[in-house]
PDB file of C-alpha atoms in Angstrom:
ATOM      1  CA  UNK J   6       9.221 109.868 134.807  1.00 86.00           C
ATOM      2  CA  UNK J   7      12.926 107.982 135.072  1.00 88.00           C
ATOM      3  CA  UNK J   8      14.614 110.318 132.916  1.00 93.00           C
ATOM      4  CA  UNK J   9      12.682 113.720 134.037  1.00 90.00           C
ATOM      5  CA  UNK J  10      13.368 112.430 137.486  1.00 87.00           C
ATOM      6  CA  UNK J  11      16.929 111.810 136.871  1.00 91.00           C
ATOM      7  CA  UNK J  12      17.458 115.245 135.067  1.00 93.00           C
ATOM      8  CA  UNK J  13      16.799 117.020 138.041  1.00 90.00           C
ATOM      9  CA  UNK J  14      18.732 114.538 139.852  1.00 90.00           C
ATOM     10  CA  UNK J  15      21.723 115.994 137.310  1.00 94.00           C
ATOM     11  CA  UNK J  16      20.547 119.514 137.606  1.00 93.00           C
ATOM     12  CA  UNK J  17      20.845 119.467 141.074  1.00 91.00           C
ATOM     13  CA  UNK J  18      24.294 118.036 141.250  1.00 94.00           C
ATOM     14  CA  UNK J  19      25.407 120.568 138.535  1.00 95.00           C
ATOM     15  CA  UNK J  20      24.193 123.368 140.788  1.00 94.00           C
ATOM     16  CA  UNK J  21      26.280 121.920 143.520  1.00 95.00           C
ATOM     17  CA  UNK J  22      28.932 121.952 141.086  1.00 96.00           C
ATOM     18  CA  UNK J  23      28.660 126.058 140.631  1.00 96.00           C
ATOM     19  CA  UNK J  24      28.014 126.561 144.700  1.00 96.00           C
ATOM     20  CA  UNK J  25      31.081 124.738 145.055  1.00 96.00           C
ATOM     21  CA  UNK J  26      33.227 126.400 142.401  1.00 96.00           C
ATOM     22  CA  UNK J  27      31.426 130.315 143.708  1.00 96.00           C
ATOM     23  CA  UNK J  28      32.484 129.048 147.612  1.00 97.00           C
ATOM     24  CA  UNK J  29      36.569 128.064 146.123  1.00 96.00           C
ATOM     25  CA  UNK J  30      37.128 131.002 144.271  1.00 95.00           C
ATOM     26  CA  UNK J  31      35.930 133.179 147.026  1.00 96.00           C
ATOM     27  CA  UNK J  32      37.229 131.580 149.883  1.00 96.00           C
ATOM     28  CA  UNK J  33      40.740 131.762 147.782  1.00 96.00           C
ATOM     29  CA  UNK J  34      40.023 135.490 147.114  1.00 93.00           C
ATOM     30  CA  UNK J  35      39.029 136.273 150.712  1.00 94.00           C
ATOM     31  CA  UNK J  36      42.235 134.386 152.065  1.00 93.00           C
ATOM     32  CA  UNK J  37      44.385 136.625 149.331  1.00 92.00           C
ATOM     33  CA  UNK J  38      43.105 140.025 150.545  1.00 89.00           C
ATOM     34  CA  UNK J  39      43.291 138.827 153.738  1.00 87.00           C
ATOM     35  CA  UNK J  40      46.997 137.790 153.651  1.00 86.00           C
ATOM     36  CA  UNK J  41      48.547 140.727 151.423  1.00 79.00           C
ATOM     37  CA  UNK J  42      46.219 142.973 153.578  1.00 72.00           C
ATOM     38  CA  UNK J  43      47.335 142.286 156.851  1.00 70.00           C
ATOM     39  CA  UNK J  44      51.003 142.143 155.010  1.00 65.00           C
ATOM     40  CA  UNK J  45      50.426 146.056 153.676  1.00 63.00           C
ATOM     41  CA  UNK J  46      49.342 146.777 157.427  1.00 59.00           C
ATOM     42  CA  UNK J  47      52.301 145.503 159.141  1.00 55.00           C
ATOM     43  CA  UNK J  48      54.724 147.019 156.538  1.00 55.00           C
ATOM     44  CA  UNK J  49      52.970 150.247 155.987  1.00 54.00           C
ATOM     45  CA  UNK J  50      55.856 152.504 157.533  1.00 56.00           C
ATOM     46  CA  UNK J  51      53.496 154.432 159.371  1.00 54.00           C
ATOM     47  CA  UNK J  52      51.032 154.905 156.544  1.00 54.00           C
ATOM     48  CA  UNK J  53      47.768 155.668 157.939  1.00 57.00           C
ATOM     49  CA  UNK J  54      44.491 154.116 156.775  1.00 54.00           C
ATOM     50  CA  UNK J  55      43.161 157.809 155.653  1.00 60.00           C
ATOM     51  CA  UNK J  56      46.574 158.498 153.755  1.00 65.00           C
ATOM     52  CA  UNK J  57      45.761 154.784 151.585  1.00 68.00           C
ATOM     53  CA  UNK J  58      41.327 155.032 151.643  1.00 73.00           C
ATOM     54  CA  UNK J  59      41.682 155.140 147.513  1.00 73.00           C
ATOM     55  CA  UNK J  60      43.418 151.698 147.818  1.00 78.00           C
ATOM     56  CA  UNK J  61      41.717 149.996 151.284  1.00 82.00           C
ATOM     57  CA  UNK J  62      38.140 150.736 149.817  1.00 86.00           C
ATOM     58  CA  UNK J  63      38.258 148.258 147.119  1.00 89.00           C
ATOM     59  CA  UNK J  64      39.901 145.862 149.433  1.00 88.00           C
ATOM     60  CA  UNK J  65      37.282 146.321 151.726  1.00 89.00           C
ATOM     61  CA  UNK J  66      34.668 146.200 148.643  1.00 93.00           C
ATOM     62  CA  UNK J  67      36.034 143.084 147.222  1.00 94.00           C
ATOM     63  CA  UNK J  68      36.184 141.460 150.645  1.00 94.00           C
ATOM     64  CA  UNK J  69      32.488 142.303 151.262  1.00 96.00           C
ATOM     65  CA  UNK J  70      31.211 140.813 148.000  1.00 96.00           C
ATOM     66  CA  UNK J  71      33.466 137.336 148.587  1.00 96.00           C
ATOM     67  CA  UNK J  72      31.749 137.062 152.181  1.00 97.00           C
ATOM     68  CA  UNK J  73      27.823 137.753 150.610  1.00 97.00           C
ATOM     69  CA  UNK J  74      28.908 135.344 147.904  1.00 97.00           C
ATOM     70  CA  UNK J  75      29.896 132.569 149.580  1.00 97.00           C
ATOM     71  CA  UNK J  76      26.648 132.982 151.851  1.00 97.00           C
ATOM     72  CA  UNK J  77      24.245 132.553 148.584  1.00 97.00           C
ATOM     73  CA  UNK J  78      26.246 129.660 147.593  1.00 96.00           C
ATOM     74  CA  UNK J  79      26.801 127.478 151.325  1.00 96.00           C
ATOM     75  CA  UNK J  80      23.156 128.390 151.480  1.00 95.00           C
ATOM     76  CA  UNK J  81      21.802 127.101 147.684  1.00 95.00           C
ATOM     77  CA  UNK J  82      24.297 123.819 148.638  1.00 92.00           C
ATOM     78  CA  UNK J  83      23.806 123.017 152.490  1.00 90.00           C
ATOM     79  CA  UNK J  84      21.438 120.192 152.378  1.00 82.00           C
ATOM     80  CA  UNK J  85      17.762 120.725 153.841  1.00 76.00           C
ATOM     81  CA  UNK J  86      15.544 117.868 154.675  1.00 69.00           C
ATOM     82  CA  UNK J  87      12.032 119.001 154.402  1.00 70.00           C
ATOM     83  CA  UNK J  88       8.431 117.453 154.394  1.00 70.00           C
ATOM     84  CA  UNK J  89       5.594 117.986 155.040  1.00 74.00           C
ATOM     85  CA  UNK J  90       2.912 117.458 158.010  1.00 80.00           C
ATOM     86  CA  UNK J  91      -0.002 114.263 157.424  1.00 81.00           C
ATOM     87  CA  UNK J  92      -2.136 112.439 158.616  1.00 80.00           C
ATOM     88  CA  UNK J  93      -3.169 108.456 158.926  1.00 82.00           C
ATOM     89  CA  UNK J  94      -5.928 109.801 156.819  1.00 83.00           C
ATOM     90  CA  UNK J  95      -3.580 111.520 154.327  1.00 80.00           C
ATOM     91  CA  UNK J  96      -1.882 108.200 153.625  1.00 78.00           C
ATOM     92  CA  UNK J  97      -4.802 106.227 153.649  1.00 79.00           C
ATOM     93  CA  UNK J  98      -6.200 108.826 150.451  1.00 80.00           C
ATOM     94  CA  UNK J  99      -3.053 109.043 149.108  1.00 77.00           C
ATOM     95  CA  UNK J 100      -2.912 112.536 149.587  1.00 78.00           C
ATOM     96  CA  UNK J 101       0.548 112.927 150.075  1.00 81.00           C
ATOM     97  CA  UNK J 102       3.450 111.821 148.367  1.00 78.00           C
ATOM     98  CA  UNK J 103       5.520 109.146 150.378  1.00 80.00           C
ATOM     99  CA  UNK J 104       8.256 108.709 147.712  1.00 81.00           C
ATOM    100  CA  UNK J 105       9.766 111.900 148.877  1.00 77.00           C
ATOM    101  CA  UNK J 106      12.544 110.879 151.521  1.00 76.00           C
ATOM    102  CA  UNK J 107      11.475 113.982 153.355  1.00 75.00           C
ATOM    103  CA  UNK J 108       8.204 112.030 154.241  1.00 78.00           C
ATOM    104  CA  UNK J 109       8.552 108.854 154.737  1.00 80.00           C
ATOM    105  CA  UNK J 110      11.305 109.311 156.888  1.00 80.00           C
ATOM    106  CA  UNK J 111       8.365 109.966 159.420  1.00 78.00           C
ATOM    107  CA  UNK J 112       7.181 106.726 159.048  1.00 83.00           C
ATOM    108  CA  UNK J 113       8.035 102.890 160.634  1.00 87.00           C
ATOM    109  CA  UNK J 114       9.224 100.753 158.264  1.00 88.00           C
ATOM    110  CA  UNK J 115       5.749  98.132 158.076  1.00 89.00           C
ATOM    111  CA  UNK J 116       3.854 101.499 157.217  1.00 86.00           C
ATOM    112  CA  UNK J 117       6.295 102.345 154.667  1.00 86.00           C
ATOM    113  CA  UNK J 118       6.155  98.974 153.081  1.00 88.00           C
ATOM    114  CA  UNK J 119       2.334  98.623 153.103  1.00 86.00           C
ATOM    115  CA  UNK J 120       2.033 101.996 151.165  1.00 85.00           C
ATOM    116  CA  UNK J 121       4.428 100.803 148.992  1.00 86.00           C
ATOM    117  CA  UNK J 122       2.417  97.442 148.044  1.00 87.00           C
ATOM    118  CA  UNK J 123      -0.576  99.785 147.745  1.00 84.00           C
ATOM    119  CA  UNK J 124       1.165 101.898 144.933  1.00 84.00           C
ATOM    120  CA  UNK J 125       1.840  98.479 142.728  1.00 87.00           C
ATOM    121  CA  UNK J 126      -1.918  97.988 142.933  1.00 89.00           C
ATOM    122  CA  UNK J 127      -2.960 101.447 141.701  1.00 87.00           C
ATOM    123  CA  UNK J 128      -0.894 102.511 138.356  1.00 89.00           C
ATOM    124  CA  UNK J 129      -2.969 106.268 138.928  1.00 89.00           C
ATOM    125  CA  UNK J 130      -2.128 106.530 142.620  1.00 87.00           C
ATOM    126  CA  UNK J 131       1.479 105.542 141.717  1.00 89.00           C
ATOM    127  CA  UNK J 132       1.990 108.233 139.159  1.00 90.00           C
ATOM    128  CA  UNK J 133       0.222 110.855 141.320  1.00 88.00           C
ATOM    129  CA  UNK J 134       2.834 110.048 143.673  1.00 88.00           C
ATOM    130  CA  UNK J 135       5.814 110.035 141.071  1.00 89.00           C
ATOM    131  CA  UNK J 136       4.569 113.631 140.058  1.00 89.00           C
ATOM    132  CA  UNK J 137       4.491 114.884 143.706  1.00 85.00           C
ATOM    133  CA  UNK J 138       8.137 113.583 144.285  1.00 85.00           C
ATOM    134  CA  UNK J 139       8.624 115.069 140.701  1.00 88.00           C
ATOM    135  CA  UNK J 140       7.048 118.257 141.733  1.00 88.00           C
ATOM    136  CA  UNK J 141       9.263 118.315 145.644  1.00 83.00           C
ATOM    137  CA  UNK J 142      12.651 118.154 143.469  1.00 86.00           C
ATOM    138  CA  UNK J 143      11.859 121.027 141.242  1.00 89.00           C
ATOM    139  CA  UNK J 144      10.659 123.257 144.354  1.00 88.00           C
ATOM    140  CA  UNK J 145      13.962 122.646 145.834  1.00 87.00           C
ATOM    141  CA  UNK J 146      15.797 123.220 142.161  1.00 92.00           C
ATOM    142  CA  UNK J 147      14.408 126.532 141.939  1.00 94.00           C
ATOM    143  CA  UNK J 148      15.440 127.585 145.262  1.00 93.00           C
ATOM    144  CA  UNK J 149      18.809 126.362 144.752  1.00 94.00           C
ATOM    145  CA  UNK J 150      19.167 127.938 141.553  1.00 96.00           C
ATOM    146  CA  UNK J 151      17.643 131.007 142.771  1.00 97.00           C
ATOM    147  CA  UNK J 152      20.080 131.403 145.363  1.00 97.00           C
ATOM    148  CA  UNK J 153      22.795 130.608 143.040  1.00 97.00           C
ATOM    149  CA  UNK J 154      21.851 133.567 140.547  1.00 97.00           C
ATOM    150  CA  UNK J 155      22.045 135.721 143.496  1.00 97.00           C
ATOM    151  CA  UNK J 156      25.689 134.555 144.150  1.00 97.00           C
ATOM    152  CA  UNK J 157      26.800 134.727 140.656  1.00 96.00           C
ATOM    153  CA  UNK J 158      25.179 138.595 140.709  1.00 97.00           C
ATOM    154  CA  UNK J 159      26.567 139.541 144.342  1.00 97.00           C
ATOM    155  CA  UNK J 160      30.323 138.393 142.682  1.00 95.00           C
ATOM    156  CA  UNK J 161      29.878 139.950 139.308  1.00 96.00           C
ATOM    157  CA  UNK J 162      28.653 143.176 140.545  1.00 97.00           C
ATOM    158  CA  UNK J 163      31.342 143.547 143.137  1.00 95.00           C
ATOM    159  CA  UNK J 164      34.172 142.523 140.489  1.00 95.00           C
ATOM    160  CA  UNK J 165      33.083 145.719 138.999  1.00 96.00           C
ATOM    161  CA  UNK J 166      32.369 148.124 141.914  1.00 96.00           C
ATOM    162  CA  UNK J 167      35.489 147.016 143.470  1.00 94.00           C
ATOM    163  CA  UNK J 168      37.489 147.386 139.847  1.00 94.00           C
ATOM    164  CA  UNK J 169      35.942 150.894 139.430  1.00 94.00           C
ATOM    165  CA  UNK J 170      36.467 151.934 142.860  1.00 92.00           C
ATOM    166  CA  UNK J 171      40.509 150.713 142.268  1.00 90.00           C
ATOM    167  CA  UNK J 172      40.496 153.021 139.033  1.00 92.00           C
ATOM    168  CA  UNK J 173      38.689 155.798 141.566  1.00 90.00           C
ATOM    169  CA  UNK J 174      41.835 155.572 144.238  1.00 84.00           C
ATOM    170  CA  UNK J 175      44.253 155.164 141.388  1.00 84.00           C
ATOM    171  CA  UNK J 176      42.666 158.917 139.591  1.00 86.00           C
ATOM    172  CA  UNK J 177      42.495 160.627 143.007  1.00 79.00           C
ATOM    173  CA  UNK J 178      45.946 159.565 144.182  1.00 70.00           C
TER     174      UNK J 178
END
């Protein structure tokens, strides 16, 4: 249970890691277009915007898939403090799993306590309730994960729209 435990621990730090890395490099992308594009607009020479489409498209493409990007990623990292709702009656039958922080958060500190000297007493209660918390961390690992595949798709796939709508303007010009 320590090491499975502290593998998702890992798992969920590494998919930090990539939310964090996804958020830079778009953020830094965003703030590029956004610079050279409001640089292009103030020295255009009375270029209008349906004179340069070909070129503001992919801009405008690239821009897009940075913003729905970084979305997928603040949302797989921003922290969410969850549990769920018991009773007296659902501690008393163990029936929930008060190792998850998300839970006994809920509860005073003497309640806490006592449920924790009732684990020690039961080794198959205690388990139950390591494979509950067990079970809390991987719900939240696949959501995070989940969300970060979308990310890592939303950027890939508008790398290459925005690329082949470039090429497009670059044909047509």
């Amino acid at each position: 249970y320590r090491i499975t435990l502290r593998n998702h621990i890992n798992l969920s730090s590494i998919a930090d890691g990539k939310a964090n890395m996804i958020i830079s490099i778009n953020t830094l992308v965003l703030s590029i277009l956004i610079t050279a594009g409001s640089a292009s607009i103030s020295f255009s020479g009375g270029v209008s915007w349906r004179e340069n489409w070909g070129f503001i498209l992919p801009v405008v493409l690239l821009m897009l898939t940075a913003i729905a990007a970084i979305t997928f990623a603040v949302l797989s990292a921003a922290p969410k403090v969850s549990g769920q709702e018991f009773s007296e009656e659902d501690i008393e039958r163990h029936r929930v799993g008060l190792l998850y922080f998300g839970n006994f958060l809920k509860l005073p500190s003497a309640e806490f306590t006592s449920y924790m000297r009732s684990l020690k007493k039961d080794e198959a209660i205690l388990y139950d309730d390591l494979s509950r918390d067990l079970y809390s961390l991987g719900q939240v690992l696949m959501r995070k994960y989940k969300l970060l595949t979308i990310a890592y798709r939303v950027f890939l796939i508008g790398l290459v729209i925005s690329f082949a709508a470039f090429l497009w303007g670059l044909l047509l010009s």
